[in-house]
Tab-separated table of C-alpha atoms in Angstrom:
chain	number	residue	atom	x	y	z
A	1	MET	CA	-11.210	0.334	-36.672
A	2	PRO	CA	-9.254	-2.532	-34.950
A	3	LEU	CA	-5.640	-2.475	-34.484
A	4	PRO	CA	-3.625	-4.039	-37.243
A	5	LYS	CA	-2.471	-7.774	-36.560
A	6	ASN	CA	0.870	-9.234	-36.972
A	7	GLY	CA	1.222	-12.960	-37.466
A	8	SER	CA	4.605	-12.906	-35.763
A	9	ALA	CA	2.939	-11.494	-32.428
A	10	ARG	CA	3.050	-13.956	-29.572
A	11	ARG	CA	-0.090	-14.654	-27.485
A	12	HIS	CA	0.145	-13.986	-23.802
A	13	SER	CA	-2.375	-15.171	-21.463
A	14	LEU	CA	-3.748	-12.897	-18.667
A	15	ILE	CA	-3.411	-15.704	-16.272
A	16	ASP	CA	0.550	-15.569	-16.868
A	17	THR	CA	0.597	-12.109	-15.538
A	18	LYS	CA	-0.874	-13.024	-12.176
A	19	ALA	CA	1.999	-15.430	-11.343
A	20	MET	CA	4.552	-13.270	-9.419
A	21	THR	CA	7.922	-14.360	-8.806
A	22	THR	CA	9.672	-13.989	-5.649
A	23	GLU	CA	12.836	-13.321	-7.593
A	24	ILE	CA	14.172	-9.910	-7.415
A	25	ARG	CA	14.159	-8.564	-11.101
A	26	VAL	CA	14.972	-4.935	-11.776
A	27	ARG	CA	15.581	-3.115	-14.943
A	28	ILE	CA	17.114	0.035	-16.739
A	29	ALA	CA	15.353	1.168	-19.627
A	30	PRO	CA	17.247	4.007	-21.253
A	31	SER	CA	16.104	5.770	-24.602
A	32	PRO	CA	18.948	5.985	-27.502
A	33	THR	CA	17.972	9.637	-28.033
A	34	GLY	CA	21.225	10.741	-26.397
A	35	TYR	CA	24.372	9.794	-24.735
A	36	LEU	CA	23.964	7.914	-21.482
A	37	HIS	CA	23.003	10.819	-18.850
A	38	VAL	CA	24.565	10.985	-15.335
A	39	GLY	CA	21.047	10.561	-13.925
A	40	THR	CA	20.447	7.609	-15.859
A	41	ALA	CA	23.648	5.979	-15.066
A	42	ARG	CA	22.881	6.383	-11.246
A	43	THR	CA	19.397	4.941	-11.752
A	44	ALA	CA	21.112	2.109	-13.485
A	45	LEU	CA	23.635	1.662	-10.711
A	46	PHE	CA	20.921	1.554	-7.955
A	47	ASN	CA	19.021	-1.294	-9.787
A	48	TYR	CA	22.314	-3.063	-10.344
A	49	LEU	CA	23.310	-2.837	-6.481
A	50	TYR	CA	19.921	-3.826	-5.367
A	51	ALA	CA	19.950	-6.863	-7.680
A	52	GLN	CA	23.378	-7.951	-6.839
A	53	GLY	CA	22.698	-7.327	-3.158
A	54	HIS	CA	19.521	-9.689	-3.325
A	55	ASN	CA	20.601	-12.482	-5.713
A	56	GLY	CA	18.415	-11.078	-8.337
A	57	LYS	CA	18.566	-10.065	-11.951
A	58	PHE	CA	19.487	-6.802	-13.584
A	59	ILE	CA	17.969	-6.410	-17.007
A	60	LEU	CA	18.767	-3.902	-19.664
A	61	ARG	CA	15.907	-2.860	-22.082
A	62	ILE	CA	16.076	-0.202	-24.744
A	63	GLU	CA	13.297	2.163	-25.175
A	64	ASP	CA	13.566	2.977	-28.919
A	65	THR	CA	10.096	3.666	-30.052
A	66	ASP	CA	10.966	7.246	-30.664
A	67	LEU	CA	11.953	6.328	-34.362
A	68	GLU	CA	12.891	9.953	-35.265
A	69	ARG	CA	15.176	10.708	-32.315
A	70	SER	CA	16.725	7.150	-31.638
A	71	GLN	CA	20.107	6.464	-33.087
A	72	GLU	CA	22.464	3.496	-33.053
A	73	VAL	CA	25.321	5.645	-32.173
A	74	TYR	CA	23.349	6.376	-28.725
A	75	THR	CA	22.468	2.785	-28.216
A	76	LYS	CA	26.323	1.909	-28.664
A	77	ASN	CA	27.200	4.644	-26.100
A	78	ILE	CA	24.529	3.301	-23.656
A	79	PHE	CA	26.187	-0.219	-23.783
A	80	GLU	CA	29.768	0.987	-23.648
A	81	SER	CA	29.070	3.421	-20.785
A	82	LEU	CA	27.296	0.841	-18.515
A	83	LYS	CA	30.051	-1.742	-19.186
A	84	ALA	CA	32.737	0.718	-18.429
A	85	LEU	CA	31.224	1.606	-15.062
A	86	GLY	CA	31.062	-2.261	-14.340
A	87	LEU	CA	27.259	-2.808	-14.668
A	88	GLN	CA	26.964	-6.007	-16.563
A	89	TRP	CA	23.224	-7.040	-17.217
A	90	ASP	CA	21.967	-10.614	-16.931
A	91	GLU	CA	19.398	-10.123	-19.759
A	92	GLY	CA	19.448	-7.576	-22.635
A	93	PRO	CA	19.391	-6.893	-26.319
A	94	ASP	CA	22.891	-8.316	-26.721
A	95	VAL	CA	22.977	-11.293	-24.236
A	96	GLY	CA	19.275	-12.435	-24.798
A	97	GLY	CA	17.056	-13.832	-22.235
A	98	GLU	CA	13.806	-15.523	-21.464
A	99	TYR	CA	11.617	-12.549	-21.934
A	100	GLY	CA	13.005	-10.768	-25.055
A	101	PRO	CA	13.153	-9.141	-27.298
A	102	TYR	CA	14.708	-6.357	-25.157
A	103	ALA	CA	14.330	-3.652	-27.655
A	104	GLN	CA	10.975	-2.036	-27.709
A	105	SER	CA	11.079	-1.538	-31.596
A	106	GLU	CA	11.120	-5.144	-31.822
A	107	ARG	CA	8.092	-5.653	-29.478
A	108	LEU	CA	5.342	-3.545	-31.461
A	109	PRO	CA	3.208	-6.717	-32.251
A	110	ILE	CA	3.235	-7.426	-28.584
A	111	TYR	CA	1.862	-3.997	-27.678
A	112	ARG	CA	-0.871	-4.193	-30.259
A	113	GLU	CA	-1.909	-7.652	-28.899
A	114	TRP	CA	-2.390	-6.317	-25.393
A	115	ALA	CA	-3.947	-3.219	-26.499
A	116	GLU	CA	-6.574	-5.225	-28.334
A	117	LYS	CA	-7.234	-6.959	-24.996
A	118	LEU	CA	-7.850	-3.494	-23.315
A	119	VAL	CA	-10.339	-2.738	-26.294
A	120	GLU	CA	-12.131	-5.887	-25.929
A	121	THR	CA	-12.657	-5.490	-22.043
A	122	GLY	CA	-13.849	-2.144	-22.380
A	123	HIS	CA	-10.710	-0.237	-20.781
A	124	ALA	CA	-9.612	1.408	-23.964
A	125	TYR	CA	-11.231	3.141	-26.893
A	126	TYR	CA	-10.299	4.727	-30.247
A	127	CYS	CA	-9.926	8.452	-30.274
A	128	TYR	CA	-10.276	10.234	-33.710
A	129	HIS	CA	-9.319	13.809	-32.764
A	130	THR	CA	-6.591	15.552	-34.718
A	131	GLN	CA	-3.748	17.069	-33.000
A	132	ALA	CA	-5.055	20.480	-33.911
A	133	GLU	CA	-8.367	19.658	-32.433
A	134	LEU	CA	-6.840	18.669	-29.132
A	135	ASP	CA	-4.485	21.677	-29.134
A	136	ALA	CA	-7.583	23.887	-29.379
A	137	GLU	CA	-9.035	22.115	-26.337
A	138	ARG	CA	-5.848	22.773	-24.484
A	139	GLU	CA	-5.625	26.414	-25.552
A	140	GLN	CA	-9.442	26.874	-24.384
A	141	ALA	CA	-8.611	25.421	-21.069
A	142	GLN	CA	-5.419	27.765	-20.532
A	143	ALA	CA	-7.869	30.635	-21.651
A	144	GLU	CA	-10.184	29.694	-18.883
A	145	LYS	CA	-7.361	29.127	-16.497
A	146	ARG	CA	-8.015	25.547	-15.730
A	147	ALA	CA	-5.919	22.332	-16.058
A	148	TYR	CA	-6.177	20.696	-19.215
A	149	ILE	CA	-7.840	17.329	-19.221
A	150	TYR	CA	-8.998	15.461	-22.436
A	151	SER	CA	-12.730	15.943	-22.643
A	152	GLY	CA	-13.351	12.286	-23.242
A	153	SER	CA	-15.806	12.923	-26.073
A	154	CYS	CA	-14.776	10.056	-27.983
A	155	ARG	CA	-15.835	7.682	-25.168
A	156	ASP	CA	-19.404	8.131	-26.953
A	157	VAL	CA	-19.834	5.531	-29.856
A	158	ALA	CA	-21.997	7.711	-31.959
A	159	PHE	CA	-19.779	10.743	-31.601
A	160	ARG	CA	-16.714	8.578	-32.323
A	161	GLU	CA	-18.020	7.095	-35.534
A	162	ALA	CA	-19.324	10.410	-36.779
A	163	LEU	CA	-15.955	12.057	-36.106
A	164	ALA	CA	-14.199	8.942	-37.817
A	165	GLN	CA	-16.130	9.757	-41.164
A	166	ARG	CA	-15.031	13.464	-41.214
A	167	PRO	CA	-11.760	14.382	-43.034
A	168	ALA	CA	-8.938	15.701	-41.280
A	169	ASP	CA	-7.902	19.208	-41.556
A	170	ASP	CA	-5.588	18.444	-44.521
A	171	GLY	CA	-8.558	16.372	-46.169
A	172	SER	CA	-7.008	13.108	-45.172
A	173	GLN	CA	-8.660	10.258	-43.496
A	174	ARG	CA	-8.425	10.451	-39.840
A	175	LYS	CA	-5.924	8.060	-38.106
A	176	PRO	CA	-7.094	7.176	-34.445
A	177	SER	CA	-5.200	6.794	-31.393
A	178	LEU	CA	-6.124	4.479	-28.624
A	179	ARG	CA	-7.028	6.045	-25.134
A	180	PHE	CA	-7.155	4.263	-21.865
A	181	HIS	CA	-10.569	4.994	-20.282
A	182	ILE	CA	-10.434	6.143	-16.485
A	183	PRO	CA	-13.844	5.873	-14.960
A	184	GLN	CA	-14.966	9.056	-13.585
A	185	ASP	CA	-15.782	7.593	-10.213
A	186	ARG	CA	-12.250	6.156	-9.961
A	187	GLY	CA	-11.442	8.601	-7.084
A	188	THR	CA	-8.054	8.625	-5.538
A	189	LEU	CA	-5.297	6.255	-6.223
A	190	THR	CA	-2.618	5.638	-3.437
A	191	PHE	CA	0.398	3.435	-3.626
A	192	ASN	CA	3.369	2.742	-1.301
A	193	ASP	CA	6.635	4.303	-2.666
A	194	LEU	CA	9.536	2.216	-1.209
A	195	VAL	CA	11.509	5.692	-0.825
A	196	ARG	CA	8.734	8.163	-0.349
A	197	GLY	CA	6.043	6.383	1.668
A	198	GLU	CA	2.377	6.782	0.663
A	199	VAL	CA	1.683	8.699	-2.316
A	200	SER	CA	-1.785	9.557	-3.665
A	201	PHE	CA	-3.344	11.075	-6.816
A	202	ASP	CA	-6.752	12.321	-7.673
A	203	MET	CA	-7.435	10.474	-10.757
A	204	ALA	CA	-10.119	13.003	-11.842
A	205	LEU	CA	-7.239	15.284	-12.543
A	206	ILE	CA	-5.517	12.917	-15.145
A	207	GLY	CA	-8.048	12.123	-17.559
A	208	ASP	CA	-8.108	9.408	-20.243
A	209	PHE	CA	-4.568	8.944	-21.677
A	210	VAL	CA	-3.127	7.753	-25.042
A	211	ILE	CA	-1.697	4.220	-24.940
A	212	ILE	CA	-1.213	3.673	-28.725
A	213	LYS	CA	-0.367	6.678	-30.850
A	214	SER	CA	-2.003	7.537	-34.235
A	215	ASP	CA	1.250	6.184	-35.971
A	216	GLY	CA	0.728	2.720	-34.383
A	217	THR	CA	3.601	3.207	-31.670
A	218	PRO	CA	2.960	2.849	-28.054
A	219	SER	CA	2.961	5.513	-25.578
A	220	TYR	CA	5.621	5.358	-22.787
A	221	ASN	CA	3.135	4.633	-20.025
A	222	PHE	CA	1.572	1.733	-21.870
A	223	ALA	CA	4.829	-0.117	-23.257
A	224	VAL	CA	6.644	0.188	-20.010
A	225	VAL	CA	3.808	-1.687	-18.337
A	226	ILE	CA	3.557	-4.365	-20.850
A	227	ASP	CA	7.394	-4.712	-20.735
A	228	ASP	CA	7.704	-4.777	-16.951
A	229	MET	CA	4.694	-7.192	-16.613
A	230	LEU	CA	5.985	-9.615	-19.228
A	231	MET	CA	9.535	-9.442	-18.092
A	232	LYS	CA	8.297	-10.119	-14.460
A	233	ILE	CA	10.081	-6.790	-13.069
A	234	SER	CA	9.589	-6.904	-9.363
A	235	HIS	CA	10.804	-3.598	-8.446
A	236	VAL	CA	10.897	-0.326	-10.451
A	237	ILE	CA	13.641	1.909	-9.090
A	238	ARG	CA	13.714	5.316	-11.079
A	239	GLY	CA	13.863	9.035	-10.663
A	240	GLU	CA	11.276	11.016	-9.062
A	241	ASP	CA	10.345	12.547	-12.386
A	242	HIS	CA	8.420	9.586	-13.099
A	243	ILE	CA	5.879	9.765	-10.208
A	244	SER	CA	3.315	11.407	-12.285
A	245	ASN	CA	3.418	8.417	-14.635
A	246	THR	CA	2.971	5.919	-11.871
A	247	PRO	CA	-0.970	6.122	-11.524
A	248	ARG	CA	-1.228	5.632	-15.084
A	249	GLN	CA	0.645	2.572	-15.140
A	250	ILE	CA	-0.937	1.103	-12.106
A	251	VAL	CA	-4.612	1.517	-13.659
A	252	VAL	CA	-3.223	-0.259	-16.811
A	253	TYR	CA	-1.826	-3.067	-14.501
A	254	GLU	CA	-5.202	-3.326	-12.875
A	255	ALA	CA	-7.150	-3.512	-16.189
A	256	LEU	CA	-4.798	-6.321	-17.368
A	257	GLY	CA	-5.402	-8.203	-14.016
A	258	ALA	CA	-1.825	-7.975	-13.231
A	259	THR	CA	-0.106	-7.154	-9.916
A	260	PRO	CA	2.193	-3.936	-10.208
A	261	PRO	CA	5.774	-4.035	-9.131
A	262	GLN	CA	7.073	-2.193	-6.240
A	263	PHE	CA	7.964	1.330	-6.798
A	264	ALA	CA	10.858	3.386	-5.607
A	265	HIS	CA	11.430	6.962	-6.758
A	266	VAL	CA	14.796	8.477	-5.957
A	267	GLY	CA	15.467	12.251	-5.716
A	268	MET	CA	16.766	13.943	-8.754
A	269	ILE	CA	20.327	14.978	-9.219
A	270	LEU	CA	20.859	18.942	-9.121
A	271	ALA	CA	23.711	21.165	-9.987
A	272	PRO	CA	25.410	22.990	-7.194
A	273	ASP	CA	23.019	25.998	-7.884
A	274	ARG	CA	20.171	23.576	-7.105
A	275	THR	CA	18.970	23.715	-10.656
A	276	LYS	CA	18.488	20.692	-13.039
A	277	LEU	CA	21.882	19.354	-13.936
A	278	SER	CA	22.528	20.441	-17.664
A	279	LYS	CA	25.204	21.145	-20.132
A	280	ARG	CA	25.802	24.663	-18.911
A	281	HIS	CA	27.020	23.063	-15.676
A	282	GLY	CA	29.697	20.809	-17.668
A	283	ALA	CA	29.519	17.354	-18.876
A	284	VAL	CA	26.393	15.445	-18.221
A	285	ALA	CA	27.125	12.158	-20.179
A	286	VAL	CA	29.132	9.510	-18.638
A	287	SER	CA	31.367	9.091	-21.538
A	288	ASP	CA	32.424	12.719	-21.424
A	289	TYR	CA	33.645	12.263	-17.815
A	290	ILE	CA	35.524	9.260	-18.717
A	291	LYS	CA	37.243	11.161	-21.712
A	292	GLN	CA	38.094	13.970	-19.199
A	293	GLY	CA	40.227	11.289	-17.324
A	294	TYR	CA	37.889	10.230	-14.543
A	295	LEU	CA	38.312	6.422	-13.761
A	296	PRO	CA	35.050	4.639	-14.305
A	297	GLU	CA	35.199	2.946	-10.982
A	298	ALA	CA	35.786	6.580	-9.316
A	299	PHE	CA	32.700	7.833	-11.234
A	300	CYS	CA	30.651	4.917	-10.327
A	301	ASN	CA	31.590	5.089	-6.829
A	302	PHE	CA	30.742	9.074	-6.715
A	303	ILE	CA	27.279	8.565	-8.129
A	304	ALA	CA	26.351	5.894	-5.922
A	305	LEU	CA	26.667	8.288	-3.114
A	306	LEU	CA	24.291	10.960	-4.854
A	307	GLY	CA	21.116	10.078	-2.926
A	308	TRP	CA	22.529	6.910	-1.043
A	309	SER	CA	24.795	6.478	1.928
A	310	PRO	CA	26.221	3.118	2.994
A	311	PRO	CA	25.629	2.143	6.668
A	312	ASP	CA	29.386	1.666	7.391
A	313	SER	CA	30.053	5.373	6.387
A	314	GLU	CA	32.751	4.097	4.132
A	315	GLU	CA	32.414	6.289	0.924
A	316	ILE	CA	35.181	4.717	-1.199
A	317	GLY	CA	34.410	0.976	-2.066
A	318	THR	CA	33.738	-1.501	-4.705
A	319	LEU	CA	30.585	-2.283	-6.216
A	320	GLU	CA	30.639	-5.679	-4.427
A	321	HIS	CA	31.253	-3.803	-1.182
A	322	PHE	CA	28.392	-1.344	-1.853
A	323	ALA	CA	25.988	-4.197	-3.127
A	324	LYS	CA	26.108	-5.881	0.160
A	325	GLN	CA	24.985	-2.918	2.056
A	326	PHE	CA	22.696	-1.425	-0.403
A	327	GLU	CA	18.935	-1.183	0.663
A	328	LEU	CA	16.255	0.953	-0.817
A	329	GLU	CA	15.351	2.363	2.716
A	330	ARG	CA	18.604	4.151	2.750
A	331	ILE	CA	17.953	6.177	-0.360
A	332	THR	CA	16.830	9.840	0.360
A	333	HIS	CA	13.920	11.308	-1.504
A	334	SER	CA	15.750	14.667	-1.425
A	335	PRO	CA	17.732	16.081	-4.372
A	336	ALA	CA	21.425	14.946	-4.543
A	337	ILE	CA	23.774	17.762	-5.394
A	338	PHE	CA	26.377	16.988	-7.938
A	339	GLU	CA	29.639	18.258	-6.149
A	340	LYS	CA	32.462	17.795	-8.670
A	341	ASP	CA	35.050	18.433	-5.771
A	342	LYS	CA	33.977	15.327	-4.306
A	343	LEU	CA	34.241	13.524	-7.574
A	344	ASN	CA	37.836	14.847	-7.889
A	345	PHE	CA	38.643	13.904	-4.429
A	346	ILE	CA	37.644	10.148	-4.934
A	347	ASN	CA	39.250	10.116	-8.588
A	348	GLY	CA	42.363	11.580	-7.189
A	349	LYS	CA	42.480	9.018	-4.188
A	350	LEU	CA	42.011	6.064	-6.421
A	351	ILE	CA	44.744	7.204	-8.803
A	352	ARG	CA	47.005	7.573	-5.812
A	353	THR	CA	46.365	4.061	-4.461
A	354	MET	CA	45.940	2.058	-7.535
A	355	SER	CA	48.570	-0.401	-8.642
A	356	LEU	CA	51.262	1.047	-10.992
A	357	GLU	CA	50.374	-1.623	-13.486
A	358	ARG	CA	46.756	-0.507	-13.709
A	359	LEU	CA	47.616	3.283	-13.687
A	360	LEU	CA	49.948	2.633	-16.671
A	361	SER	CA	47.148	0.939	-18.508
A	362	VAL	CA	44.681	3.648	-17.933
A	363	ALA	CA	47.321	6.404	-18.252
A	364	LYS	CA	48.374	5.369	-21.866
A	365	PRO	CA	45.387	6.863	-23.890
A	366	TYR	CA	46.372	10.153	-22.363
A	367	LEU	CA	50.031	9.980	-23.186
A	368	HIS	CA	49.647	9.120	-26.753
A	369	ASP	CA	51.771	12.278	-27.791
A	370	PHE	CA	54.733	10.842	-26.167
A	371	ASP	CA	57.082	7.849	-27.022
A	372	LEU	CA	56.649	5.643	-24.151
A	373	SER	CA	58.760	2.981	-25.863
A	374	GLN	CA	61.944	5.102	-24.858
A	375	TYR	CA	61.485	3.715	-21.210
A	376	SER	CA	61.298	0.450	-19.482
A	377	ALA	CA	58.088	-0.661	-17.751
A	378	GLU	CA	60.118	0.014	-14.456
A	379	LYS	CA	60.984	3.690	-15.491
A	380	LEU	CA	57.355	4.299	-16.643
A	381	HIS	CA	55.805	3.025	-13.417
A	382	MET	CA	58.478	5.145	-11.510
A	383	MET	CA	57.489	8.027	-13.455
A	384	LEU	CA	53.823	7.898	-12.888
A	385	ASP	CA	54.240	7.117	-9.245
A	386	ALA	CA	56.561	10.115	-8.825
A	387	VAL	CA	53.843	12.520	-10.437
A	388	ARG	CA	50.503	11.044	-9.354
A	389	GLU	CA	50.231	12.595	-5.827
A	390	PRO	CA	48.604	15.857	-7.043
A	391	ILE	CA	46.639	14.483	-9.916
A	392	THR	CA	42.847	14.499	-9.845
A	393	VAL	CA	42.009	13.544	-13.291
A	394	LEU	CA	43.994	11.594	-15.829
A	395	ASN	CA	44.150	14.484	-18.490
A	396	GLU	CA	46.348	16.265	-16.047
A	397	LEU	CA	49.029	13.624	-16.964
A	398	PRO	CA	50.473	14.957	-20.303
A	399	ASP	CA	51.454	18.318	-18.376
A	400	ALA	CA	52.690	16.441	-15.443
A	401	VAL	CA	55.073	14.257	-17.334
A	402	ASN	CA	56.045	16.066	-20.487
A	403	TYR	CA	59.522	17.131	-19.110
A	404	PHE	CA	60.420	13.552	-19.185
A	405	PHE	CA	60.483	13.214	-22.883
A	406	GLY	CA	62.702	14.900	-25.414
A	407	GLN	CA	66.252	16.015	-25.028
A	408	LYS	CA	65.492	19.640	-24.335
A	409	VAL	CA	63.039	21.481	-21.916
A	410	ILE	CA	61.815	24.986	-22.402
A	411	LEU	CA	63.518	27.448	-20.001
A	412	ASP	CA	61.575	30.585	-20.300
A	413	ALA	CA	62.786	34.132	-19.457
A	414	GLN	CA	60.906	34.450	-16.197
A	415	LEU	CA	62.375	31.141	-14.887
A	416	VAL	CA	65.823	32.086	-16.069
A	417	GLY	CA	65.595	35.415	-14.288
A	418	GLU	CA	64.113	34.499	-11.140
A	419	VAL	CA	65.913	30.931	-10.446
A	420	LEU	CA	69.108	30.627	-12.721
A	421	THR	CA	70.454	34.133	-12.780
A	422	GLY	CA	73.213	34.835	-10.382
A	423	ALA	CA	76.463	33.466	-8.979
A	424	GLU	CA	75.058	30.814	-6.818
A	425	PRO	CA	72.824	29.142	-9.412
A	426	ALA	CA	75.908	29.084	-11.778
A	427	GLN	CA	78.103	27.663	-9.318
A	428	VAL	CA	75.525	24.933	-8.342
A	429	LEU	CA	75.256	23.789	-11.887
A	430	GLU	CA	78.854	23.831	-12.746
A	431	ARG	CA	79.660	21.762	-9.659
A	432	PHE	CA	76.687	19.516	-10.488
A	433	ARG	CA	77.978	18.842	-13.829
A	434	ASP	CA	81.619	18.537	-13.119
A	435	GLY	CA	81.438	16.866	-9.756
A	436	PHE	CA	78.028	14.962	-9.467
A	437	LEU	CA	77.198	13.759	-13.011
A	438	ALA	CA	80.648	13.092	-13.776
A	439	ASN	CA	80.836	10.344	-11.081
A	440	ALA	CA	77.163	9.577	-9.947
A	441	ASP	CA	75.773	5.992	-10.241
A	442	PHE	CA	72.808	6.101	-12.534
A	443	SER	CA	72.344	2.310	-12.451
A	444	ALA	CA	70.084	2.250	-9.355
A	445	PRO	CA	67.713	4.973	-8.015
A	446	GLU	CA	68.388	4.198	-4.364
A	447	ALA	CA	72.314	4.816	-4.886
A	448	LEU	CA	71.685	8.026	-6.888
A	449	ALA	CA	69.469	9.463	-4.177
A	450	ALA	CA	72.031	8.930	-1.507
A	451	GLU	CA	74.797	10.466	-3.677
A	452	LEU	CA	72.462	13.509	-4.550
A	453	LYS	CA	71.880	14.092	-0.832
A	454	GLU	CA	75.699	14.061	-0.124
A	455	PHE	CA	76.150	16.450	-3.188
A	456	ILE	CA	73.649	18.830	-1.619
A	457	ASN	CA	75.324	18.739	1.863
A	458	SER	CA	78.571	19.534	0.092
A	459	LEU	CA	77.478	22.857	-1.362
A	460	LYS	CA	76.668	24.269	2.096
A	461	PRO	CA	76.476	27.076	3.155
A	462	ILE	CA	74.277	27.612	-0.244
A	463	LYS	CA	70.686	27.098	0.732
A	464	THR	CA	69.097	23.873	0.067
A	465	LYS	CA	66.255	25.428	-1.667
A	466	THR	CA	68.622	27.262	-4.118
A	467	ILE	CA	70.379	24.056	-4.763
A	468	MET	CA	67.278	22.144	-5.461
A	469	TRP	CA	65.576	24.783	-7.396
A	470	SER	CA	68.723	25.498	-9.763
A	471	ILE	CA	69.025	21.744	-10.635
A	472	ARG	CA	65.354	21.204	-10.988
A	473	ALA	CA	64.697	24.351	-13.147
A	474	ALA	CA	67.872	23.226	-15.445
A	475	VAL	CA	66.667	19.644	-15.862
A	476	THR	CA	62.739	19.962	-15.967
A	477	GLY	CA	62.155	23.677	-16.714
A	478	ARG	CA	60.173	23.994	-13.389
A	479	THR	CA	60.727	24.565	-9.742
A	480	HIS	CA	58.235	21.898	-8.594
A	481	GLY	CA	57.591	18.350	-9.577
A	482	ALA	CA	58.398	14.788	-9.202
A	483	ASP	CA	61.179	13.555	-6.663
A	484	LEU	CA	64.450	15.079	-8.011
A	485	SER	CA	66.579	12.059	-7.763
A	486	LYS	CA	63.833	9.860	-9.421
A	487	THR	CA	63.601	12.340	-12.120
A	488	LEU	CA	67.376	12.164	-12.552
A	489	TYR	CA	67.352	8.370	-12.660
A	490	ILE	CA	64.389	8.261	-15.308
A	491	LEU	CA	65.864	10.630	-17.591
A	492	ASP	CA	69.354	9.034	-17.413
A	493	GLN	CA	72.839	10.673	-17.401
A	494	ASP	CA	73.262	11.932	-20.919
A	495	VAL	CA	69.879	13.671	-21.133
A	496	VAL	CA	70.468	15.400	-17.716
A	497	CYS	CA	74.108	16.516	-18.720
A	498	GLN	CA	72.719	18.013	-22.127
A	499	ARG	CA	69.941	19.951	-20.274
A	500	VAL	CA	72.375	21.225	-17.595
A	501	GLU	CA	74.678	22.406	-20.283
A	502	THR	CA	71.841	24.202	-21.962
A	503	ALA	CA	70.973	25.841	-18.778
A	504	LEU	CA	74.593	26.920	-17.954
A	505	ALA	CA	74.843	28.722	-21.300
A	506	LEU	CA	71.849	30.655	-20.506
A	507	THR	CA	73.097	31.482	-16.879
A	508	THR	CA	76.855	32.394	-18.014
A	509	GLY	CA	76.062	33.396	-21.511
A	510	SER	CA	78.695	30.872	-22.986
A	511	PRO	CA	77.623	28.408	-25.566
A	512	ALA	CA	76.091	25.178	-24.724
């Protein structure tokens, strides 16, 4: 039973696959069955850095042959997340390229064409076993405590033709899959991994594997070979969970007369407890971290260090800086630990050192509950500069700036009792209202800071801590926060006066 033909299929000559290019061509090929995972993003980044550092091409390919689980919302998330991290591809579904299409669902005729070549050359054969029959084989192997390997019974033409005539368990006609034939004398397959060194597999333990499923869709190990071969991928940089796939892929390359790409398998990303990173450890999707307030450049910087270290030991840098230093030899095959404290450190440092214009731009989505229009750009910049020192993620900003908005602040009973109750706090606030606020120059932050310093000195022998805490508590509802003179300047004289009056009313018991 031949594979179905499709008139739109392009013909590809075996001769073309032998022509290898010296150009570095790498790819990331995520499946749109979920949001872009941290591990996939790290793999994409390593491929991007390698391409950028070697004047190569970075290709995006979407592996969407799992029609039941693939969703457009996930494809969109993959695109948006990669772009947010600054990883722009040279070829892909949205930008095109010489070797498209770049979505597997659009390449089905191509897979059928190459599968036919393997049938014609005796490297593949049809298998008419139902899933129930294969499951029974697997259960028997488990009962006999041996590794399951497909029996290979459909290699026999007579057996295969007889099985094809028998109805399936439900009475329907059997739909064949297509299996790749691994010769029994294939022996050991060895390849050089650019990260792990020499890796060997006993092919007798693998068995004939499916390359085209009974529904007509290609298996991963077949589709990825055809795609990488036709797209002239020179290096396949991926996670170590794909090592077991590599021998299957290499024998397909051999059967097609094509030269395999060079393989580099990087260590997995593990949680701090050294288990597989999963949702129980927190977010695992790139977009979730960005929503939480991690800067894309900080997150990208962080994952670059998961399994790779720059030779200059500078752990905070741009993509361009890392690309110039990136070499596969510096990737470790050991697992990388996802240390959130380190991510927070990198993110906090970038928040503290970025320009105020950029900080305001990235902060706005997190400050949507506040009326930013009440302040000038100058005051908004000053506000963010005043509060950003302890910030590690942008979603901490609303709590850090909330006392800058509204006419009043919340003065809870504990704050009033611990800070504002007593003769000295009342004296401080009365003199602050009647002396400082009545005469201070609110037109310039520098002048206001100098006048505040003079005012504090004038209140001695009252302790500076008592003075500062009393004023800050009255104005912000807190004992710690942004620089006090900058806070006063940003809020402006009228708002500060009103808040001090409210605090005095609570302190003295008189109406505000």
